[in-house]
Short mmCIF file of C-alpha atoms in Angstrom, two decimals:
data_model
loop_
_atom_site.label_atom_id
_atom_site.label_comp_id
_atom_site.label_asym_id
_atom_site.label_seq_id
_atom_site.Cartn_x
_atom_site.Cartn_y
_atom_site.Cartn_z
CA MET A 1 -20.39 -22.53 23.12
CA LYS A 2 -18.06 -24.68 20.98
CA ARG A 3 -14.79 -24.19 22.12
CA THR A 4 -23.72 16.50 18.44
CA ALA A 5 -21.80 17.18 15.30
CA LYS A 6 -18.96 19.74 15.30
CA ALA A 7 -16.03 20.60 13.07
CA GLY A 8 -13.78 17.66 13.63
CA LEU A 9 -16.82 15.43 13.49
CA MET A 10 -17.38 16.03 9.80
CA VAL A 11 -13.77 15.74 8.83
CA SER A 12 -13.50 12.30 10.28
CA VAL A 13 -16.47 10.85 8.57
CA LEU A 14 -15.23 11.99 5.23
CA ALA A 15 -11.71 10.80 5.47
CA VAL A 16 -12.31 7.34 6.77
CA THR A 17 -13.61 6.50 3.31
CA ALA A 18 -10.25 6.98 1.73
CA THR A 19 -8.86 3.93 3.39
CA GLY A 20 -11.67 1.70 2.25
CA ALA A 21 -11.12 2.60 -1.38
CA LEU A 22 -14.14 0.80 -2.80
CA ALA A 23 -16.67 -1.27 -0.86
CA SER A 24 -17.25 -4.74 0.53
CA SER A 25 -15.05 -7.80 0.75
CA HIS A 26 -15.51 -10.85 -1.47
CA ARG A 27 -12.77 -13.52 -1.72
CA GLU A 28 -10.31 -10.83 -0.65
CA ALA A 29 -7.36 -13.02 0.42
CA PRO A 30 -5.86 -16.28 -0.86
CA GLY A 31 -6.50 -18.17 2.37
CA ILE A 32 -10.15 -17.26 2.76
CA THR A 33 -11.02 -18.63 -0.66
CA LYS A 34 -10.64 -22.08 0.89
CA SER A 35 -13.21 -21.35 3.59
CA PRO A 36 -16.13 -19.49 1.99
CA LYS A 37 -18.46 -20.18 4.93
CA VAL A 38 -16.38 -17.86 7.13
CA ASP A 39 -15.67 -15.25 4.44
CA ALA A 40 -17.02 -11.87 5.62
CA THR A 41 -18.42 -9.81 2.73
CA ASP A 42 -19.86 -6.59 4.17
CA PHE A 43 -20.27 -4.85 7.50
CA TYR A 44 -22.93 -2.22 8.15
CA MET A 45 -23.20 -0.12 11.32
CA PHE A 46 -25.65 2.76 11.66
CA ARG A 47 -28.21 4.48 13.83
CA SER A 48 -31.45 2.63 13.11
CA TYR A 49 -33.65 4.64 10.77
CA GLU A 50 -36.75 2.47 11.05
CA PRO A 51 -39.46 4.81 12.40
CA GLY A 52 -39.60 4.60 16.18
CA ARG A 53 -36.20 2.89 16.49
CA GLU A 54 -33.96 5.98 16.42
CA ASP A 55 -32.44 5.17 19.83
CA TYR A 56 -30.95 1.92 18.52
CA VAL A 57 -27.80 0.94 16.63
CA THR A 58 -27.97 -1.76 13.97
CA PHE A 59 -25.03 -4.01 13.11
CA ILE A 60 -25.20 -6.27 10.05
CA ALA A 61 -22.36 -8.69 9.34
CA ASN A 62 -22.66 -10.48 6.00
CA TYR A 63 -20.90 -13.73 5.15
CA GLN A 64 -20.55 -16.20 2.27
CA PRO A 65 -20.12 -14.16 -0.92
CA LEU A 66 -21.61 -14.72 -4.35
CA GLN A 67 -24.49 -16.99 -3.34
CA ALA A 68 -26.20 -17.97 -6.56
CA PRO A 69 -29.93 -18.22 -5.73
CA TYR A 70 -30.10 -21.56 -7.55
CA GLY A 71 -27.00 -22.86 -5.73
CA GLY A 72 -28.52 -26.08 -4.36
CA PRO A 73 -29.07 -28.68 -3.28
CA ASN A 74 -27.15 -27.84 -0.10
CA TYR A 75 -27.34 -24.05 -0.31
CA PHE A 76 -25.51 -21.93 2.29
CA THR A 77 -25.61 -23.05 5.90
CA MET A 78 -23.23 -21.45 8.38
CA ASP A 79 -20.19 -23.37 9.62
CA SER A 80 -21.07 -25.20 12.83
CA ASP A 81 -17.36 -25.57 13.63
CA ALA A 82 -16.80 -21.80 13.54
CA ILE A 83 -17.77 -18.83 15.65
CA TYR A 84 -18.86 -15.53 14.11
CA GLU A 85 -18.37 -12.31 16.07
CA ILE A 86 -19.11 -8.58 16.01
CA HIS A 87 -16.63 -6.65 18.19
CA ILE A 88 -17.21 -3.17 19.62
CA ASP A 89 -14.54 -0.89 21.07
CA ASN A 90 -16.14 2.00 22.95
CA ASP A 91 -13.09 3.66 24.54
CA GLY A 92 -10.55 3.78 21.70
CA ASP A 93 -7.89 1.30 22.80
CA ALA A 94 -8.54 -0.89 19.71
CA ILE A 95 -9.50 -3.78 22.01
CA GLU A 96 -13.01 -5.12 22.08
CA ASP A 97 -15.14 -4.10 25.06
CA ILE A 98 -18.24 -5.94 23.85
CA THR A 99 -18.53 -8.93 21.53
CA PHE A 100 -21.69 -10.45 20.11
CA GLN A 101 -20.86 -14.07 19.31
CA PHE A 102 -22.95 -16.33 17.05
CA ASP A 103 -22.49 -20.11 17.43
CA PHE A 104 -24.33 -22.35 14.95
CA GLU A 105 -25.54 -25.94 14.99
CA ASN A 106 -27.00 -27.91 12.07
CA LYS A 107 -29.10 -31.03 12.52
CA LEU A 108 -31.05 -33.35 10.29
CA ALA A 109 -34.74 -33.79 10.91
CA MET A 110 -36.15 -36.90 12.54
CA ASN A 111 -33.73 -36.75 15.46
CA GLY A 112 -30.71 -36.61 13.21
CA ARG A 113 -31.75 -39.39 10.83
CA GLY A 114 -33.19 -37.14 8.14
CA ILE A 115 -36.49 -37.54 6.34
CA ALA A 116 -36.83 -40.92 4.65
CA VAL A 117 -39.44 -42.28 2.24
CA PRO A 118 -40.50 -45.87 1.56
CA VAL A 119 -38.91 -47.27 -1.58
CA GLY A 120 -39.98 -50.86 -1.96
CA ASP A 121 -39.70 -52.48 1.44
CA ILE A 122 -37.13 -50.09 2.91
CA ASP A 123 -37.06 -46.44 3.98
CA VAL A 124 -34.42 -44.35 2.17
CA ALA A 125 -33.21 -40.87 3.15
CA ILE A 126 -34.14 -38.14 0.66
CA PRO A 127 -31.38 -36.01 -0.96
CA LEU A 128 -33.11 -32.64 -0.67
CA LYS A 129 -33.43 -29.89 1.96
CA ALA A 130 -37.20 -30.27 2.03
CA ALA A 131 -39.72 -33.00 1.33
CA GLY A 132 -42.57 -30.60 0.56
CA PRO A 133 -43.76 -26.99 0.82
CA ILE A 134 -42.73 -24.88 3.84
CA SER A 135 -44.54 -21.96 5.43
CA ARG A 136 -44.37 -19.79 8.52
CA THR A 137 -46.71 -22.14 10.38
CA ASP A 138 -45.67 -25.46 8.86
CA THR A 139 -42.01 -26.48 8.66
CA GLY A 140 -42.58 -30.21 9.11
CA THR A 141 -41.16 -31.07 5.69
CA LEU A 142 -37.84 -29.31 6.33
CA ASN A 143 -35.03 -31.86 6.27
CA GLU A 144 -32.27 -29.80 7.89
CA ILE A 145 -32.68 -27.48 10.87
CA GLU A 146 -30.18 -24.72 11.54
CA THR A 147 -30.06 -23.08 14.97
CA TYR A 148 -27.68 -20.82 16.85
CA GLN A 149 -26.89 -19.43 20.24
CA LEU A 150 -26.00 -15.81 20.81
CA ASN A 151 -23.60 -14.70 23.53
CA MET A 152 -22.56 -11.29 24.75
CA ILE A 153 -18.95 -11.19 25.95
CA THR A 154 -17.76 -8.28 28.06
CA GLY A 155 -14.03 -7.68 27.89
CA ASP A 156 -11.60 -9.85 25.97
CA ARG A 157 -13.34 -12.05 23.42
CA ARG A 158 -11.69 -15.22 24.78
CA THR A 159 -11.29 -14.54 28.50
CA GLY A 160 -14.08 -12.05 29.23
CA ASP A 161 -17.40 -12.59 30.94
CA ILE A 162 -19.83 -14.56 28.78
CA SER A 163 -23.56 -13.95 29.12
CA PRO A 164 -26.08 -15.88 27.00
CA ILE A 165 -28.60 -13.70 25.20
CA ASN A 166 -32.12 -15.06 25.54
CA ARG A 167 -35.45 -14.68 23.85
CA PRO A 168 -37.90 -13.26 26.40
CA GLY A 169 -39.47 -16.26 28.08
CA ALA A 170 -38.08 -18.65 25.50
CA GLY A 171 -34.43 -19.33 26.37
CA PRO A 172 -31.16 -19.07 24.44
CA ASN A 173 -31.97 -21.00 21.25
CA PHE A 174 -32.63 -19.22 17.96
CA GLY A 175 -33.60 -20.55 14.56
CA LYS A 176 -32.31 -19.63 11.10
CA PRO A 177 -34.59 -19.91 8.07
CA VAL A 178 -33.59 -22.20 5.26
CA ASP A 179 -32.39 -20.29 2.19
CA ASN A 180 -34.87 -19.19 -0.47
CA ILE A 181 -34.94 -22.44 -2.42
CA GLY A 182 -37.79 -21.37 -4.69
CA SER A 183 -41.44 -20.42 -4.81
CA LYS A 184 -42.74 -23.98 -4.90
CA THR A 185 -40.84 -25.00 -1.78
CA ILE A 186 -41.52 -21.73 0.07
CA PRO A 187 -44.43 -19.84 -1.57
CA ASN A 188 -44.14 -16.79 0.74
CA TYR A 189 -40.53 -16.55 1.78
CA GLU A 190 -40.69 -13.16 3.50
CA ASP A 191 -43.57 -14.26 5.70
CA TYR A 192 -41.73 -17.49 6.52
CA ALA A 193 -38.45 -15.70 7.28
CA GLY A 194 -40.27 -13.22 9.54
CA ARG A 195 -40.78 -16.07 11.97
CA PHE A 196 -37.05 -15.91 12.71
CA MET A 197 -36.84 -12.24 13.72
CA TYR A 198 -36.59 -12.28 17.51
CA ASP A 199 -36.79 -9.82 20.37
CA ILE A 200 -33.86 -10.37 22.71
CA ASP A 201 -32.95 -9.58 26.30
CA VAL A 202 -29.52 -7.93 26.16
CA PRO A 203 -27.51 -8.32 29.40
CA ASN A 204 -26.81 -5.11 31.31
CA CYS A 205 -29.17 -3.24 29.03
CA ASP A 206 -32.32 -1.40 30.03
CA GLY A 207 -34.24 -2.19 26.86
CA PRO A 208 -34.72 -5.18 24.55
CA GLY A 209 -33.00 -5.62 21.23
CA ARG A 210 -33.66 -7.65 18.09
CA VAL A 211 -31.78 -10.26 16.11
CA PHE A 212 -32.19 -11.91 12.72
CA VAL A 213 -29.90 -14.37 10.99
CA GLY A 214 -30.71 -15.56 7.51
CA GLN A 215 -30.24 -15.20 3.80
CA ARG A 216 -30.80 -11.74 2.30
CA ALA A 217 -30.43 -10.20 -1.13
CA GLU A 218 -27.00 -8.71 -1.84
CA ALA A 219 -26.93 -4.91 -1.45
CA PHE A 220 -23.31 -4.21 -2.43
CA ALA A 221 -23.54 -2.34 -5.72
CA VAL A 222 -20.40 -2.62 -7.83
CA ASN A 223 -19.22 -3.21 -11.37
CA LEU A 224 -17.21 -6.07 -9.94
CA GLY A 225 -15.85 -7.81 -13.01
CA GLU A 226 -14.63 -4.60 -14.62
CA ILE A 227 -13.13 -3.22 -11.39
CA PHE A 228 -10.85 -6.22 -10.90
CA ASP A 229 -10.02 -6.51 -14.61
CA LEU A 230 -7.54 -3.65 -14.18
CA VAL A 231 -10.54 -1.28 -13.91
CA ASN A 232 -11.80 -2.20 -17.38
CA LEU A 233 -13.79 1.02 -17.82
CA VAL A 234 -13.09 4.75 -17.72
CA PRO A 235 -14.45 5.42 -14.23
CA LEU A 236 -16.02 8.83 -14.86
CA GLU A 237 -19.60 10.01 -15.10
CA GLY A 238 -20.36 10.43 -18.79
CA SER A 239 -17.93 7.70 -19.77
CA ILE A 240 -20.19 4.93 -18.48
CA GLU A 241 -23.92 5.03 -17.87
CA GLN A 242 -25.17 4.69 -14.31
CA SER A 243 -27.18 1.51 -14.73
CA ARG A 244 -28.27 -1.57 -12.86
CA ASP A 245 -26.96 -3.48 -15.88
CA ASN A 246 -23.48 -2.60 -14.63
CA ASP A 247 -24.16 -4.11 -11.21
CA ASP A 248 -22.63 -7.55 -10.92
CA LEU A 249 -24.13 -8.40 -7.52
CA VAL A 250 -27.41 -6.61 -6.73
CA GLY A 251 -30.28 -8.51 -8.29
CA LYS A 252 -28.09 -11.51 -9.01
CA PHE A 253 -26.71 -12.90 -5.73
CA ASN A 254 -27.60 -13.41 -2.06
CA VAL A 255 -25.60 -13.28 1.17
CA THR A 256 -26.13 -14.52 4.73
CA SER A 257 -26.74 -11.73 7.23
CA LEU A 258 -26.12 -11.72 10.97
CA ALA A 259 -28.14 -8.68 12.08
CA ILE A 260 -28.49 -7.40 15.63
CA GLU A 261 -30.08 -4.20 16.90
CA VAL A 262 -29.43 -2.92 20.43
CA PRO A 263 -30.12 0.32 22.31
CA ILE A 264 -27.36 2.89 21.86
CA ASP A 265 -26.70 3.09 25.61
CA CYS A 266 -25.81 -0.62 25.61
CA VAL A 267 -22.72 -0.19 23.43
CA THR A 268 -21.31 3.27 24.15
CA GLY A 269 -20.05 2.48 27.65
CA ASP A 270 -18.11 5.24 29.38
CA GLY A 271 -16.58 6.54 26.16
CA ASN A 272 -17.38 9.72 24.24
CA GLY A 273 -20.22 8.21 22.21
CA VAL A 274 -18.02 7.18 19.27
CA ILE A 275 -17.82 3.43 18.81
CA GLY A 276 -15.49 1.41 16.63
CA ALA A 277 -16.43 -2.03 15.38
CA TRP A 278 -15.33 -4.90 13.19
CA THR A 279 -16.38 -8.46 12.45
CA THR A 280 -14.45 -11.72 12.56
CA ALA A 281 -14.94 -15.43 12.05
CA SER A 282 -12.73 -18.05 13.68
CA LEU A 283 -12.08 -21.79 13.47
CA PRO A 284 -10.28 -24.14 15.88
CA GLN A 285 -6.54 -24.31 15.33
CA ALA A 286 -6.26 -27.99 14.46
CA GLU A 287 -8.16 -29.91 11.78
CA ILE A 288 -7.86 -33.60 10.98
CA GLU A 289 -9.72 -34.89 7.95
CA ASP A 290 -12.02 -37.80 8.75
CA PRO A 291 -11.62 -40.67 6.26
CA SER A 292 -15.16 -41.79 7.15
CA PRO A 293 -17.11 -38.53 7.06
CA THR A 294 -20.71 -38.26 8.23
CA TYR A 295 -23.34 -35.55 8.15
CA GLU A 296 -22.14 -34.45 11.58
CA GLY A 297 -18.69 -33.66 10.23
CA THR A 298 -15.99 -34.34 7.67
CA SER A 299 -13.16 -33.27 9.99
CA VAL A 300 -12.26 -33.34 13.65
CA TYR A 301 -11.35 -29.95 15.13
CA GLY A 302 -9.52 -28.97 18.29
CA GLY A 303 -7.35 -26.33 19.88
CA ALA A 304 -7.61 -22.58 20.35
CA TRP A 305 -9.72 -20.38 18.10
CA VAL A 306 -7.82 -18.89 15.14
CA GLN A 307 -9.24 -15.87 13.33
CA GLN A 308 -9.90 -16.58 9.64
CA SER A 309 -11.54 -13.37 8.43
CA ARG A 310 -11.84 -9.78 9.53
CA LEU A 311 -13.80 -6.86 8.14
CA SER A 312 -14.72 -3.31 9.12
CA ASN A 313 -14.23 -0.56 6.54
CA PRO A 314 -15.04 -1.90 3.09
CA LEU A 315 -12.46 -3.28 0.65
CA VAL A 316 -9.45 -2.51 2.79
CA ASN A 317 -8.03 -5.97 2.19
CA GLU A 318 -8.86 -5.99 -1.52
CA VAL A 319 -7.33 -2.72 -2.65
CA VAL A 320 -5.23 -1.36 0.22
CA ILE A 321 -3.36 -4.35 1.67
CA GLY A 322 -0.70 -5.84 -0.59
CA LEU A 323 -0.99 -9.45 -1.77
CA PRO A 324 1.79 -10.79 0.49
CA ASP A 325 -0.03 -9.59 3.63
CA LYS A 326 -3.69 -10.22 2.86
CA ASP A 327 -3.95 -13.38 4.95
CA LEU A 328 -1.99 -11.72 7.73
CA PHE A 329 -4.48 -8.82 7.79
CA ASN A 330 -7.37 -11.29 8.09
CA ALA A 331 -5.68 -12.89 11.11
CA ALA A 332 -4.62 -9.66 12.82
CA GLU A 333 -6.38 -7.71 15.54
CA PRO A 334 -6.75 -3.91 15.31
CA THR A 335 -3.98 -3.33 17.85
CA GLN A 336 -1.53 -4.80 15.29
CA ASP A 337 -2.46 -2.56 12.38
CA SER A 338 0.52 -0.21 12.66
CA ALA A 339 2.66 -3.02 11.25
CA LEU A 340 0.86 -2.57 7.92
CA ALA A 341 0.94 1.24 7.93
CA ASP A 342 3.00 1.50 4.71
CA TYR A 343 -0.05 0.41 2.76
CA VAL A 344 -1.83 3.49 4.07
CA THR A 345 0.92 6.11 4.01
CA ASN A 346 1.99 5.08 0.49
CA PRO A 347 -1.10 3.52 -1.10
CA THR A 348 -0.80 1.67 -4.40
CA LEU A 349 -4.34 2.09 -5.73
CA PRO A 350 -3.83 5.72 -6.86
CA PHE A 351 -0.56 4.63 -8.53
CA LEU A 352 -2.44 1.94 -10.46
CA LEU A 353 -5.24 4.33 -11.46
CA ASP A 354 -2.64 6.79 -12.71
CA ALA A 355 -1.00 4.11 -14.83
CA LEU A 356 -4.35 3.08 -16.28
CA PHE A 357 -6.09 6.42 -16.78
CA ARG A 358 -3.55 9.23 -17.16
CA GLY A 359 -4.04 9.00 -20.92
CA PRO A 360 -7.86 8.58 -21.02
CA LEU A 361 -8.24 11.55 -18.66
CA GLY A 362 -6.03 13.72 -20.88
CA ALA A 363 -3.69 14.52 -17.99
CA ASP A 364 -0.23 15.96 -18.63
CA GLY A 365 1.28 14.35 -15.54
CA ASN A 366 0.67 12.02 -12.63
CA ILE A 367 -2.97 12.05 -11.50
CA ALA A 368 -2.33 10.28 -8.18
CA PRO A 369 -2.43 12.50 -5.07
CA SER A 370 1.10 13.61 -4.25
CA ASN A 371 0.80 14.32 -0.51
CA LEU A 372 3.01 11.41 0.49
CA PRO A 373 3.05 10.06 3.06
CA ARG A 374 -0.75 10.24 3.02
CA GLN A 375 -1.32 11.62 6.49
CA ASP A 376 -4.95 12.17 5.56
CA LEU A 377 -5.35 8.42 5.14
CA VAL A 378 -3.45 7.70 8.34
CA THR A 379 -5.86 9.92 10.23
CA ALA A 380 -8.83 8.21 8.68
CA PHE A 381 -7.46 4.68 8.60
CA LEU A 382 -5.75 4.46 11.96
CA THR A 383 -6.74 7.27 14.33
CA GLY A 384 -9.99 9.02 13.42
CA PHE A 385 -10.54 12.75 13.61
CA PRO A 386 -10.76 14.96 16.70
CA GLY A 387 -14.29 16.02 17.47
CA PHE A 388 -15.98 13.37 15.41
CA ASN A 389 -14.89 9.77 15.12
CA GLN A 390 -11.82 10.02 17.30
CA GLN A 391 -12.50 8.17 20.48
CA ALA A 392 -11.63 9.11 24.06
CA THR A 393 -8.33 7.25 23.68
CA VAL A 394 -6.53 7.27 20.33
CA THR A 395 -4.91 4.01 19.23
CA GLY A 396 -3.90 3.45 15.64
CA SER A 397 -6.26 0.79 14.30
CA GLU A 398 -8.53 -0.03 11.36
CA MET A 399 -12.14 0.03 12.54
CA MET A 400 -15.43 1.34 11.23
CA ARG A 401 -16.33 4.29 13.42
CA LEU A 402 -19.78 5.65 14.23
CA ASN A 403 -20.62 8.82 16.10
CA THR A 404 -23.80 7.75 17.84
CA ALA A 405 -24.71 11.39 18.58
CA VAL A 406 -25.50 12.03 14.91
CA PRO A 407 -29.25 11.43 14.43
CA PRO A 408 -30.35 8.99 11.73
CA THR A 409 -31.61 10.26 8.39
CA PRO A 410 -35.00 8.79 7.38
CA ARG A 411 -34.70 6.36 4.50
CA ASP A 412 -36.45 8.50 1.91
CA ALA A 413 -34.23 11.50 2.76
CA GLN A 414 -30.93 9.61 2.63
CA ASN A 415 -28.33 10.60 0.09
CA PRO A 416 -26.31 7.65 -1.27
CA PHE A 417 -23.18 9.84 -1.17
CA GLY A 418 -23.47 10.17 2.61
CA VAL A 419 -21.37 12.78 4.35
CA VAL A 420 -19.85 14.26 1.20
CA ALA A 421 -23.44 15.15 0.22
CA GLU A 422 -24.11 16.64 3.67
CA ASP A 423 -26.02 13.58 4.90
CA LEU A 424 -24.14 13.25 8.15
CA ALA A 425 -25.58 9.89 9.13
CA GLY A 426 -24.12 8.17 6.07
CA PHE A 427 -20.85 6.60 5.04
CA PRO A 428 -18.21 6.97 6.27
CA ASN A 429 -19.93 7.79 9.58
CA GLY A 430 -20.67 4.13 9.91
CA ARG A 431 -22.23 2.60 6.81
CA ARG A 432 -25.85 2.13 5.74
CA PRO A 433 -27.01 -0.41 3.14
CA GLY A 434 -28.00 2.37 0.73
CA ASP A 435 -24.67 4.22 0.77
CA ASP A 436 -22.90 4.13 -2.59
CA THR A 437 -19.54 3.43 -1.05
CA VAL A 438 -17.82 2.59 -4.35
CA ASP A 439 -18.39 6.00 -5.93
CA ILE A 440 -17.66 7.85 -2.68
CA ALA A 441 -14.42 6.00 -2.16
CA LEU A 442 -13.17 6.26 -5.73
CA ARG A 443 -13.46 10.04 -5.47
CA VAL A 444 -11.90 10.28 -2.03
CA VAL A 445 -8.94 8.02 -2.78
CA MET A 446 -8.13 10.21 -5.79
CA GLY A 447 -8.06 13.34 -3.65
CA ALA A 448 -11.57 14.76 -3.33
CA LEU A 449 -10.85 15.82 0.22
CA CYS A 450 -7.90 17.94 -0.90
CA HIS A 451 -10.45 20.27 -2.51
CA PRO A 452 -13.13 22.39 -0.86
CA VAL A 453 -16.23 20.43 0.13
CA PRO A 454 -19.73 21.75 0.98
CA LEU A 455 -19.53 21.23 4.73
CA GLY A 456 -18.85 24.69 6.10
CA ALA A 457 -22.23 25.10 7.79
CA GLU A 458 -22.11 21.59 9.28
CA LEU A 459 -18.63 22.25 10.60
CA GLY A 460 -19.71 25.45 12.33
CA VAL A 461 -17.52 27.62 10.10
CA GLU A 462 -18.26 31.28 10.74
CA GLY A 463 -20.15 32.87 7.83
CA ALA A 464 -20.84 29.57 6.10
CA VAL A 465 -24.27 29.38 4.48
CA GLU A 466 -25.98 26.32 3.04
CA ASP A 467 -25.95 25.87 -0.74
CA THR A 468 -23.68 28.79 -1.55
CA GLU A 469 -20.02 29.01 -2.38
CA SER A 470 -19.35 30.26 1.14
CA ASP A 471 -20.40 26.83 2.42
CA LEU A 472 -17.32 25.31 0.79
CA ILE A 473 -14.33 24.63 3.01
CA ASN A 474 -10.97 22.93 2.67
CA LEU A 475 -10.68 20.44 5.49
CA GLY A 476 -6.94 20.99 5.81
CA LEU A 477 -6.02 17.38 5.06
CA CYS A 478 -4.12 18.30 1.89
CA ALA A 479 -4.03 21.03 -0.74
CA PRO A 480 -5.87 21.16 -4.09
CA GLU A 481 -2.58 21.03 -5.98
CA ASP A 482 -1.88 17.71 -4.29
CA ALA A 483 -4.80 16.09 -6.14
CA PRO A 484 -4.98 17.14 -9.83
CA VAL A 485 -8.14 15.09 -10.52
CA GLY A 486 -9.66 15.39 -7.04
CA THR A 487 -12.81 17.03 -8.40
CA ALA A 488 -13.37 14.44 -11.14
CA PRO A 489 -16.71 12.55 -10.86
CA PHE A 490 -15.30 9.05 -10.46
CA THR A 491 -17.86 6.23 -10.62
CA ASP A 492 -18.11 2.54 -11.39
CA GLY A 493 -21.52 3.10 -12.97
CA ALA A 494 -23.40 0.80 -10.55
CA PRO A 495 -25.79 2.90 -8.44
CA ILE A 496 -27.55 2.05 -5.18
CA SER A 497 -29.90 3.98 -2.91
CA ALA A 498 -31.82 3.44 0.29
CA ALA A 499 -35.09 3.61 -1.65
CA GLU A 500 -34.25 0.22 -3.18
CA LEU A 501 -33.99 -1.38 0.26
CA GLY A 502 -36.16 -1.99 3.30
CA ASN A 503 -37.19 0.60 5.85
CA SER A 504 -37.19 -1.75 8.82
CA PHE A 505 -34.92 -4.25 10.49
CA PRO A 506 -33.06 -6.16 9.05
CA TYR A 507 -33.20 -3.61 6.15
CA LEU A 508 -31.72 -5.87 3.44
CA ASN A 509 -34.24 -7.23 0.96
CA THR A 510 -35.81 -10.67 0.72
CA PRO A 511 -33.30 -13.04 -0.92
CA LEU A 512 -33.69 -13.93 -4.56
CA ALA A 513 -35.48 -17.22 -5.03
CA GLY A 514 -33.71 -20.15 -6.63
CA ALA A 515 -36.67 -20.70 -8.94
CA GLY A 516 -40.03 -19.11 -9.66
CA ASN A 517 -38.79 -15.50 -9.55
#
């Protein structure tokens, strides 16, 4: 290493969305724009829905946003000076109980010299990642090899007990496939990348897990350009067409995924079965630029690890945290979140949407929810809900929460609107790749939960019947009059569904090729 669903259960899943306001995290703070290799983009956490894997939890931490498939010649290796971590709190004190830590190393082929070819009477190093075609069984022409070690840390991430995670009978070293350069370099990328999906022995765990690290196709569906151009669209169904043409990321960009799947019993500990989790990336505190850089490094690093990025619920830093505190949020740990509580109790996004759309919506007055301070968001953002995603101990903190007692929904039966569409295994009860978090969150942040929702039967409400008006229930978070447009069908027009994605680990699709698509 380098240096069982009940009433409260449903309420919690719904409300946690409100804090996340949209989805994902791309270039979300001024500081992180200078370090794209450690920029976390998305975090997924869900009961595995691959057939036969229902007793597992999958975590996927994505990094390096907006990877153009043709973005060579160096493409998107991970930072060998950084550590990347997935933290799990299983008792509710907002302190990690388990950390999965990824530590990368990049080397040139030929024992660090790189592949060279004869030019005249001398051998000269080639400028490319590969000197010829690559396949699952033949990687001899690959010019740069990326590997990593995976550790499980019990207790504090820096002072806890560190246990290397091994491949059965093969030790602690794992490989990462080179990015999808193009069809001439890698004719069958998915077959080649499959070589790097490993079974793992997880310490203190009765069963094996799996891990995969590598480039995947982006699955965050969003009308990104229009959203950040002061929401340059009227965000209502009927005002914009739901179309892949509106999607600025899916089908256009790749990401790098750190995916790990472990048995549920390995991460729930002695808690109540609800786990909270978040991802981070850290660099050493000191950096000195090397005036004579080499492949091995352009800087010299030293000192304690300093957290550079942090992500759990989607788009918290983009549209909840104010600009002066975005870098501070990335550096903070969940136990410090109460210091930023004003951004939750008095959120600015509804204020901005009111300023932009009061006229287009034909409203006579303010369309932002008026239940200030927004205790509904505090419950979702910092504490969770009793009976569902509130843990055994309640500590105000921003984490993605998953009730591991809720069974997974098979891929073809999943509803992209998750819990609000009575699919209890979906966002915001964790997050699956096929959950349309943008549309869900737009509706929730504008007050959908102040109005009756079709969850009476799931909540165990006496007399509630599926698919009838009696199934509707007000969750008690706020009143309908608090949210004048809470029933409006807000959307960004960029759809996503599980049917577009894989049905097996690591779930995200094969990355787009740089050429030969």
